[in-house]
Amino acid sequence: MKIGIDQLHVYTPSLYLDLKDLAKARQVDPDKYTIGIGQDRMGINPITQDTVSMAANAAFPLINARNASEIDMIILATESGTDYSKSGATYLHDLLAIQPFARAIEVKQACYSGTAGIMMAYDYVSNHPDRKVLVVASDIARYGLGTAGEVTQGAGAVAMIISQNPRVLTLNNDSVPYTFHNFDFWRPNYAKNALVDGKYSNQAYIDAFQKTWNEHQRRHHTTLEALAAVCFHLPYSKMGKKALTTILDEESDTTNRLLTRYEKSVQYTRQIGNIYTGSLYLGFASLLDLDESLNAGETIGFFSYGSGSVAEFFTGELVENYRHHLYTSDHEKMLSQRYPLTIEEYETTFLESLPEDGSSVALSHPQDKAVIQLAAMDQHRRIYQIYDKVEQ
């Protein structure tokens, strides 16, 4: 039985900050941001977009009456959830009108949990081949104004439908997970922004990649020559390359191919920034949308990493006519129509917060044109609204 990604769609809010403007404001050489870590813009969420609304906007184009009746499980992967108890997936179930006899759960393990969701979905579909699972990885990366990690913030979501006979990617049953306890990145319950040990986190990421890659080679006799491309979890666009180059020959056709396609896979990250659980799959979407040299039947490697830490290496095979089922034009339009924030607007937006005293407030933002928005807070409850695509 073939199981994998049937559809994949990306969403990022309609605001962004040019990192050259951030560099100027922070009195940093712009090359440190645009060349050193490889980031150009940072996606910013207005107060009307949170983890749930971004997830819903990512999934909205994928859902129709037929597959809404076929989806048995909704898995929301996030580390920026909106509630300690209520799963954000329950909102998605309602907003997307999924059939009622379904599971709706939220999963967490730093940036890895999107992959956890996919593997859970794979197992479910293998036992229920006529059913589908919606997996959405949605996050807002926050480190704080003026911090070292500020430049690697971002916001966005990636939605995927996992099914039998997928139309985009067949997952090979070859995943190699790896867990080790550390403190390279974490956010205690009382903290609004994440804590990170940057240099240690980079090394932990590379070590985890090498261990999972070596074990994958040992178990499955994998070779670099057999991989058309490798997609990485991307907290920033240069991170995956640091890991990849540790296993490449200095000069070969394979090295050139993998590095060329790596650059295709990071283009959306350069424009959006870090979206935690969705970062690996944002890179995959970027590769599919922008690399026309890929062919059906070719194998893609995936490296997933979540601080604290869990990692996984696995592969998948591109399906015949997969290009017919991509959302390339939607993604291009979304990125091209975003509103650029000034530094003052960015800092004001970053510091804006929802009421915590149970008061009622209506929410809006003049630049948010998304179909689904957080429209109000009332008695500690989040109220979401589905708007017309053109007029609000």
Coordinates of C-alpha atoms in Angstrom, one line a residue:
M1 CA 0.0 0.0 0.0
K2 CA 1.3 3.5 -0.9
I3 CA 0.7 6.2 1.7
G4 CA 1.9 9.7 1.8
I5 CA 1.3 13.4 1.2
D6 CA -1.8 13.8 -1.1
Q7 CA -1.9 17.6 -0.9
L8 CA 0.2 20.4 0.7
H9 CA -0.5 24.1 1.2
V10 CA 1.4 26.9 2.9
Y11 CA 0.1 30.0 4.6
T12 CA 1.9 33.0 6.1
P13 CA 0.3 36.2 7.4
S14 CA 0.1 39.3 5.2
L15 CA 2.7 41.3 7.1
Y16 CA 6.5 41.1 6.8
L17 CA 9.6 43.0 7.9
D18 CA 12.6 43.5 5.6
L19 CA 15.6 42.4 7.5
K20 CA 17.8 45.1 6.0
D21 CA 15.5 47.5 7.9
L22 CA 15.9 45.4 11.1
A23 CA 19.7 45.4 10.6
K24 CA 19.8 49.2 10.3
A25 CA 17.6 49.6 13.4
R26 CA 19.8 47.2 15.4
Q27 CA 23.0 48.8 14.1
V28 CA 24.1 45.5 12.5
D29 CA 25.7 44.9 9.1
P30 CA 22.8 43.7 6.8
D31 CA 25.1 41.1 5.4
K32 CA 25.1 39.3 8.7
Y33 CA 21.4 38.7 8.2
T34 CA 21.1 38.3 4.5
I35 CA 24.3 36.4 3.9
G36 CA 25.5 35.1 7.3
I37 CA 22.3 33.3 8.2
G38 CA 20.6 33.7 4.8
Q39 CA 17.4 35.5 5.7
D40 CA 15.8 38.3 3.7
R41 CA 12.3 38.9 5.2
M42 CA 10.5 37.8 8.3
G43 CA 6.8 36.9 8.4
I44 CA 4.8 38.8 11.1
N45 CA 1.4 37.9 12.4
P46 CA -1.1 40.6 13.2
I47 CA -3.2 40.2 16.3
T48 CA -5.9 38.7 14.1
Q49 CA -3.7 35.7 13.3
D50 CA -2.6 33.0 15.8
T51 CA -1.7 29.4 15.6
V52 CA -5.2 28.2 15.0
S53 CA -6.2 30.8 12.4
M54 CA -2.9 30.3 10.5
A55 CA -3.5 26.5 10.5
A56 CA -7.0 27.0 9.3
N57 CA -5.9 29.3 6.5
A58 CA -3.3 26.8 5.4
A59 CA -5.8 23.9 5.3
F60 CA -8.8 25.8 3.9
P61 CA -7.9 25.4 0.2
L62 CA -7.4 21.6 0.7
I63 CA -10.8 20.9 2.2
N64 CA -14.0 20.1 0.2
A65 CA -17.2 18.4 1.0
R66 CA -15.9 15.0 -0.1
N67 CA -12.6 14.9 1.7
A68 CA -14.2 16.5 4.8
S69 CA -16.3 13.4 5.1
E70 CA -13.2 11.2 4.6
I71 CA -10.9 12.8 7.3
D72 CA -10.9 10.8 10.5
M73 CA -8.3 12.7 12.4
I74 CA -6.9 16.2 12.6
I75 CA -3.5 16.6 14.1
L76 CA -2.3 20.1 14.9
A77 CA 1.5 20.3 15.5
T78 CA 2.6 23.4 17.3
E79 CA 4.8 24.8 20.1
S80 CA 2.9 28.1 20.2
G81 CA -0.6 26.8 21.2
T82 CA -3.4 28.9 22.4
D83 CA -4.6 26.8 25.4
Y84 CA -3.1 24.4 27.9
S85 CA -6.1 22.1 27.8
K86 CA -8.2 22.6 24.7
S87 CA -6.6 21.4 21.5
G88 CA -6.4 23.9 18.7
A89 CA -7.4 21.0 16.4
T90 CA -10.9 21.2 17.8
Y91 CA -11.2 24.7 16.3
L92 CA -10.0 23.4 13.0
H93 CA -12.5 20.7 13.0
D94 CA -15.3 23.3 13.3
L95 CA -13.8 25.9 11.0
L96 CA -13.2 23.3 8.2
A97 CA -16.5 21.5 8.7
I98 CA -14.9 18.1 9.1
Q99 CA -17.2 15.1 9.7
P100 CA -18.1 14.7 13.4
F101 CA -16.8 11.2 14.1
A102 CA -13.2 12.3 14.0
R103 CA -10.3 12.7 16.4
A104 CA -8.8 16.2 16.9
I105 CA -5.6 16.5 18.8
E106 CA -2.6 18.8 19.3
V107 CA 1.0 17.4 19.5
K108 CA 4.2 19.0 20.8
Q109 CA 7.9 18.3 20.7
A110 CA 9.5 21.6 19.6
C111 CA 10.0 21.8 15.8
Y112 CA 9.8 18.0 15.4
S113 CA 6.1 17.5 16.0
G114 CA 4.9 18.1 12.4
T115 CA 6.8 15.0 11.6
A116 CA 5.4 13.2 14.5
G117 CA 1.9 14.1 13.2
I118 CA 2.8 12.7 9.7
M119 CA 4.1 9.4 11.2
M120 CA 0.9 9.0 13.3
A121 CA -1.1 9.7 10.2
Y122 CA 0.8 7.1 8.2
D123 CA 0.1 4.5 10.8
Y124 CA -3.6 5.4 11.0
V125 CA -4.1 5.2 7.2
S126 CA -2.2 1.9 7.0
N127 CA -4.9 0.5 9.2
H128 CA -7.8 2.5 7.7
P129 CA -6.8 2.7 4.0
D130 CA -10.0 4.4 2.8
R131 CA -9.7 7.2 5.4
K132 CA -7.5 10.4 5.5
V133 CA -5.7 12.5 8.1
L134 CA -5.2 16.2 8.1
V135 CA -1.9 17.3 9.6
V136 CA -1.2 21.0 10.1
A137 CA 2.1 22.4 11.5
S138 CA 1.5 26.0 12.6
D139 CA 3.7 28.2 14.7
I140 CA 4.8 31.7 15.6
A141 CA 8.5 32.0 16.4
R142 CA 9.3 34.6 19.0
Y143 CA 12.5 35.5 20.7
G144 CA 12.0 39.1 21.7
L145 CA 12.8 42.6 20.5
G146 CA 16.6 43.2 20.3
T147 CA 17.6 39.7 21.2
A148 CA 20.2 37.6 19.3
G149 CA 17.4 35.4 18.0
E150 CA 15.2 38.2 16.8
V151 CA 16.3 37.8 13.2
T152 CA 15.2 34.2 13.1
Q153 CA 11.6 34.8 14.1
G154 CA 8.7 34.1 11.7
A155 CA 5.1 33.0 11.4
G156 CA 3.2 30.5 9.2
A157 CA 1.6 27.1 8.7
V158 CA 1.8 24.1 6.4
A159 CA -1.2 21.8 5.9
M160 CA -1.0 18.3 4.5
I161 CA -3.5 15.6 3.8
I162 CA -2.1 12.1 4.4
S163 CA -3.9 9.4 2.4
Q164 CA -3.6 6.1 0.5
N165 CA -2.4 6.6 -3.2
P166 CA -1.1 10.1 -2.6
R167 CA -0.8 12.5 -5.4
V168 CA 2.4 14.3 -4.3
L169 CA 4.8 12.1 -2.3
T170 CA 4.8 8.5 -1.3
L171 CA 6.4 8.0 2.1
N172 CA 8.9 5.1 2.3
N173 CA 8.5 3.1 5.4
D174 CA 12.1 3.8 6.4
S175 CA 12.1 6.4 9.1
V176 CA 14.9 6.6 11.7
P177 CA 14.0 8.5 14.9
Y178 CA 16.5 9.6 17.5
T179 CA 15.9 11.1 21.0
F180 CA 18.3 12.7 23.4
H181 CA 17.6 15.0 26.4
N182 CA 19.2 18.5 26.3
F183 CA 18.5 22.2 26.7
D184 CA 19.4 23.8 23.4
F185 CA 16.0 25.5 23.0
W186 CA 13.0 25.6 25.4
R187 CA 10.2 27.8 26.6
P188 CA 8.9 27.3 30.2
N189 CA 5.2 27.7 30.7
Y190 CA 5.6 31.1 32.3
A191 CA 7.7 32.5 29.4
K192 CA 6.2 34.3 26.4
N193 CA 9.4 34.1 24.4
A194 CA 11.7 31.1 23.8
L195 CA 15.1 30.6 25.5
V196 CA 17.9 29.3 23.3
D197 CA 21.6 28.4 23.5
G198 CA 22.4 29.2 19.9
K199 CA 25.9 27.7 19.4
Y200 CA 25.0 24.5 21.3
S201 CA 21.7 24.2 19.4
N202 CA 23.5 24.4 16.1
Q203 CA 25.9 21.6 17.1
A204 CA 23.1 19.5 18.6
Y205 CA 21.3 19.8 15.2
I206 CA 24.3 18.7 13.3
D207 CA 25.1 15.8 15.6
A208 CA 21.5 14.6 15.3
F209 CA 21.6 14.8 11.6
Q210 CA 24.8 12.8 11.4
K211 CA 23.5 10.1 13.8
T212 CA 20.2 9.6 12.0
W213 CA 21.8 9.7 8.5
N214 CA 24.4 7.2 9.5
E215 CA 21.8 4.9 11.1
H216 CA 19.6 5.3 8.0
Q217 CA 22.6 4.2 5.8
R218 CA 23.2 1.2 8.1
R219 CA 19.6 0.0 8.1
H220 CA 18.6 0.8 4.6
H221 CA 21.9 1.1 2.7
T222 CA 21.0 4.6 1.6
T223 CA 23.4 6.5 -0.6
L224 CA 23.6 10.2 -1.4
E225 CA 23.6 9.3 -5.1
A226 CA 20.1 7.8 -4.7
L227 CA 18.7 11.1 -3.3
A228 CA 17.5 13.7 -5.7
A229 CA 17.4 16.3 -2.9
V230 CA 17.4 16.5 0.9
C231 CA 15.0 18.8 2.8
F232 CA 15.9 20.1 6.3
H233 CA 14.2 21.6 9.3
L234 CA 15.2 25.3 8.7
P235 CA 15.3 27.6 11.7
Y236 CA 17.2 29.8 9.2
S237 CA 18.2 29.0 5.7
K238 CA 21.9 28.3 6.3
M239 CA 21.3 25.8 9.1
G240 CA 20.5 22.8 7.0
K241 CA 23.5 23.5 4.7
K242 CA 25.8 23.4 7.7
A243 CA 24.6 19.8 8.4
L244 CA 24.5 18.7 4.8
T245 CA 28.1 19.7 4.0
T246 CA 29.4 17.5 6.7
I247 CA 28.5 14.4 4.6
L248 CA 29.3 15.7 1.1
D249 CA 32.4 15.2 -0.9
E250 CA 34.2 18.4 -1.8
E251 CA 33.4 18.2 -5.5
S252 CA 31.1 15.7 -7.3
D253 CA 28.0 15.7 -9.4
T254 CA 26.1 14.5 -6.4
T255 CA 27.4 17.3 -4.2
N256 CA 26.5 19.9 -6.9
R257 CA 23.0 18.5 -7.3
L258 CA 22.2 18.4 -3.6
L259 CA 23.6 21.9 -3.0
T260 CA 21.7 23.4 -6.0
R261 CA 18.4 21.8 -4.9
Y262 CA 19.1 22.8 -1.3
E263 CA 19.1 26.5 -2.4
K264 CA 15.7 25.9 -4.0
S265 CA 14.3 24.5 -0.8
V266 CA 15.3 27.5 1.3
Q267 CA 13.7 30.2 -0.8
Y268 CA 10.4 30.3 1.1
T269 CA 12.3 30.3 4.4
R270 CA 14.3 33.3 3.3
Q271 CA 11.0 35.1 2.8
I272 CA 9.0 33.9 5.8
G273 CA 11.5 33.0 8.5
N274 CA 11.3 30.2 11.1
I275 CA 7.9 28.5 11.5
Y276 CA 9.1 25.9 13.9
T277 CA 7.0 22.7 13.3
G278 CA 6.3 23.7 9.7
S279 CA 9.8 24.6 8.7
L280 CA 10.8 21.3 7.2
Y281 CA 7.6 21.2 5.1
L282 CA 7.9 24.8 4.1
G283 CA 11.3 23.8 2.6
F284 CA 9.7 20.9 0.8
A285 CA 7.0 23.1 -0.6
S286 CA 9.7 25.6 -1.8
L287 CA 11.6 22.8 -3.5
L288 CA 8.5 21.4 -5.3
D289 CA 7.3 24.9 -6.4
L290 CA 10.7 26.2 -7.6
D291 CA 12.7 23.3 -8.9
E292 CA 11.3 22.3 -12.3
S293 CA 14.2 19.8 -12.8
L294 CA 12.7 17.3 -10.4
N295 CA 11.1 14.2 -11.8
A296 CA 8.4 11.7 -10.7
G297 CA 10.0 8.6 -9.2
E298 CA 12.9 10.5 -7.6
T299 CA 13.6 10.1 -3.9
I300 CA 13.7 13.0 -1.5
G301 CA 15.4 12.8 1.9
F302 CA 13.9 14.6 4.9
F303 CA 15.7 15.6 8.2
S304 CA 13.4 16.7 11.0
Y305 CA 14.7 18.2 14.2
G306 CA 13.0 19.5 17.4
S307 CA 15.1 20.9 20.2
G308 CA 15.2 19.1 23.5
S309 CA 15.6 16.9 21.4
V310 CA 14.0 14.5 18.9
A311 CA 15.2 14.0 15.3
E312 CA 14.2 11.8 12.4
F313 CA 15.5 11.0 8.9
F314 CA 13.2 9.5 6.3
T315 CA 12.6 9.4 2.6
G316 CA 9.8 9.7 0.1
E317 CA 9.2 9.3 -3.6
L318 CA 7.7 11.9 -5.9
V319 CA 4.4 10.7 -7.5
E320 CA 3.7 10.7 -11.3
N321 CA 2.1 14.1 -12.3
Y322 CA 2.7 15.5 -8.8
R323 CA 3.1 19.0 -10.3
H324 CA -0.6 19.0 -11.2
H325 CA -1.5 19.0 -7.5
L326 CA 0.8 21.8 -6.2
Y327 CA -0.3 25.2 -5.1
T328 CA 2.6 27.1 -6.6
S329 CA 0.6 30.1 -7.9
D330 CA -1.2 30.5 -4.6
H331 CA 2.1 30.6 -2.8
E332 CA 3.6 33.0 -5.2
K333 CA 0.6 35.4 -4.9
M334 CA 0.5 35.2 -1.2
L335 CA 4.2 36.1 -0.8
S336 CA 4.0 38.9 -3.4
Q337 CA 1.0 40.6 -1.9
R338 CA 2.2 41.0 1.7
Y339 CA 2.4 44.4 3.4
P340 CA 5.9 45.7 4.5
L341 CA 6.1 47.0 8.0
T342 CA 8.3 49.8 9.2
I343 CA 10.4 49.1 12.3
E344 CA 7.9 51.1 14.4
E345 CA 4.9 49.1 13.0
Y346 CA 6.8 45.9 13.6
E347 CA 7.6 46.6 17.2
T348 CA 4.1 47.8 17.9
T349 CA 2.6 44.7 16.3
F350 CA 5.1 42.5 18.3
L351 CA 4.1 44.0 21.6
E352 CA 0.3 43.9 21.0
S353 CA -1.4 41.3 23.1
L354 CA -4.8 39.8 23.8
P355 CA -6.7 40.6 27.1
E356 CA -6.0 38.2 29.9
D357 CA -8.8 39.4 32.3
G358 CA -11.8 37.9 30.4
S359 CA -12.9 41.2 28.9
S360 CA -14.5 41.3 25.5
V361 CA -12.8 42.8 22.6
A362 CA -13.3 42.9 18.8
L363 CA -10.2 42.4 16.8
S364 CA -9.3 43.6 13.3
H365 CA -6.3 44.6 11.2
P366 CA -6.5 46.7 8.0
Q367 CA -3.9 44.6 6.2
D368 CA -5.2 41.1 7.2
K369 CA -7.0 39.8 4.1
A370 CA -7.1 36.1 5.2
V371 CA -10.2 34.0 4.9
I372 CA -10.1 33.0 8.5
Q373 CA -9.2 35.4 11.3
L374 CA -9.3 35.7 15.1
A375 CA -12.2 38.1 15.3
A376 CA -12.8 38.6 19.0
M377 CA -12.0 37.6 22.6
D378 CA -15.0 37.1 24.9
Q379 CA -14.8 35.7 28.5
H380 CA -11.4 34.1 27.8
R381 CA -12.7 32.5 24.6
R382 CA -11.2 32.9 21.2
I383 CA -13.8 33.6 18.5
Y384 CA -12.8 33.0 14.9
Q385 CA -14.6 34.2 11.8
I386 CA -14.6 33.0 8.2
Y387 CA -14.6 36.0 5.8
D388 CA -15.2 36.4 2.1
K389 CA -11.9 36.2 0.2
V390 CA -12.4 39.7 -1.3
E391 CA -14.6 41.8 0.9
Q392 CA -14.6 41.9 4.7

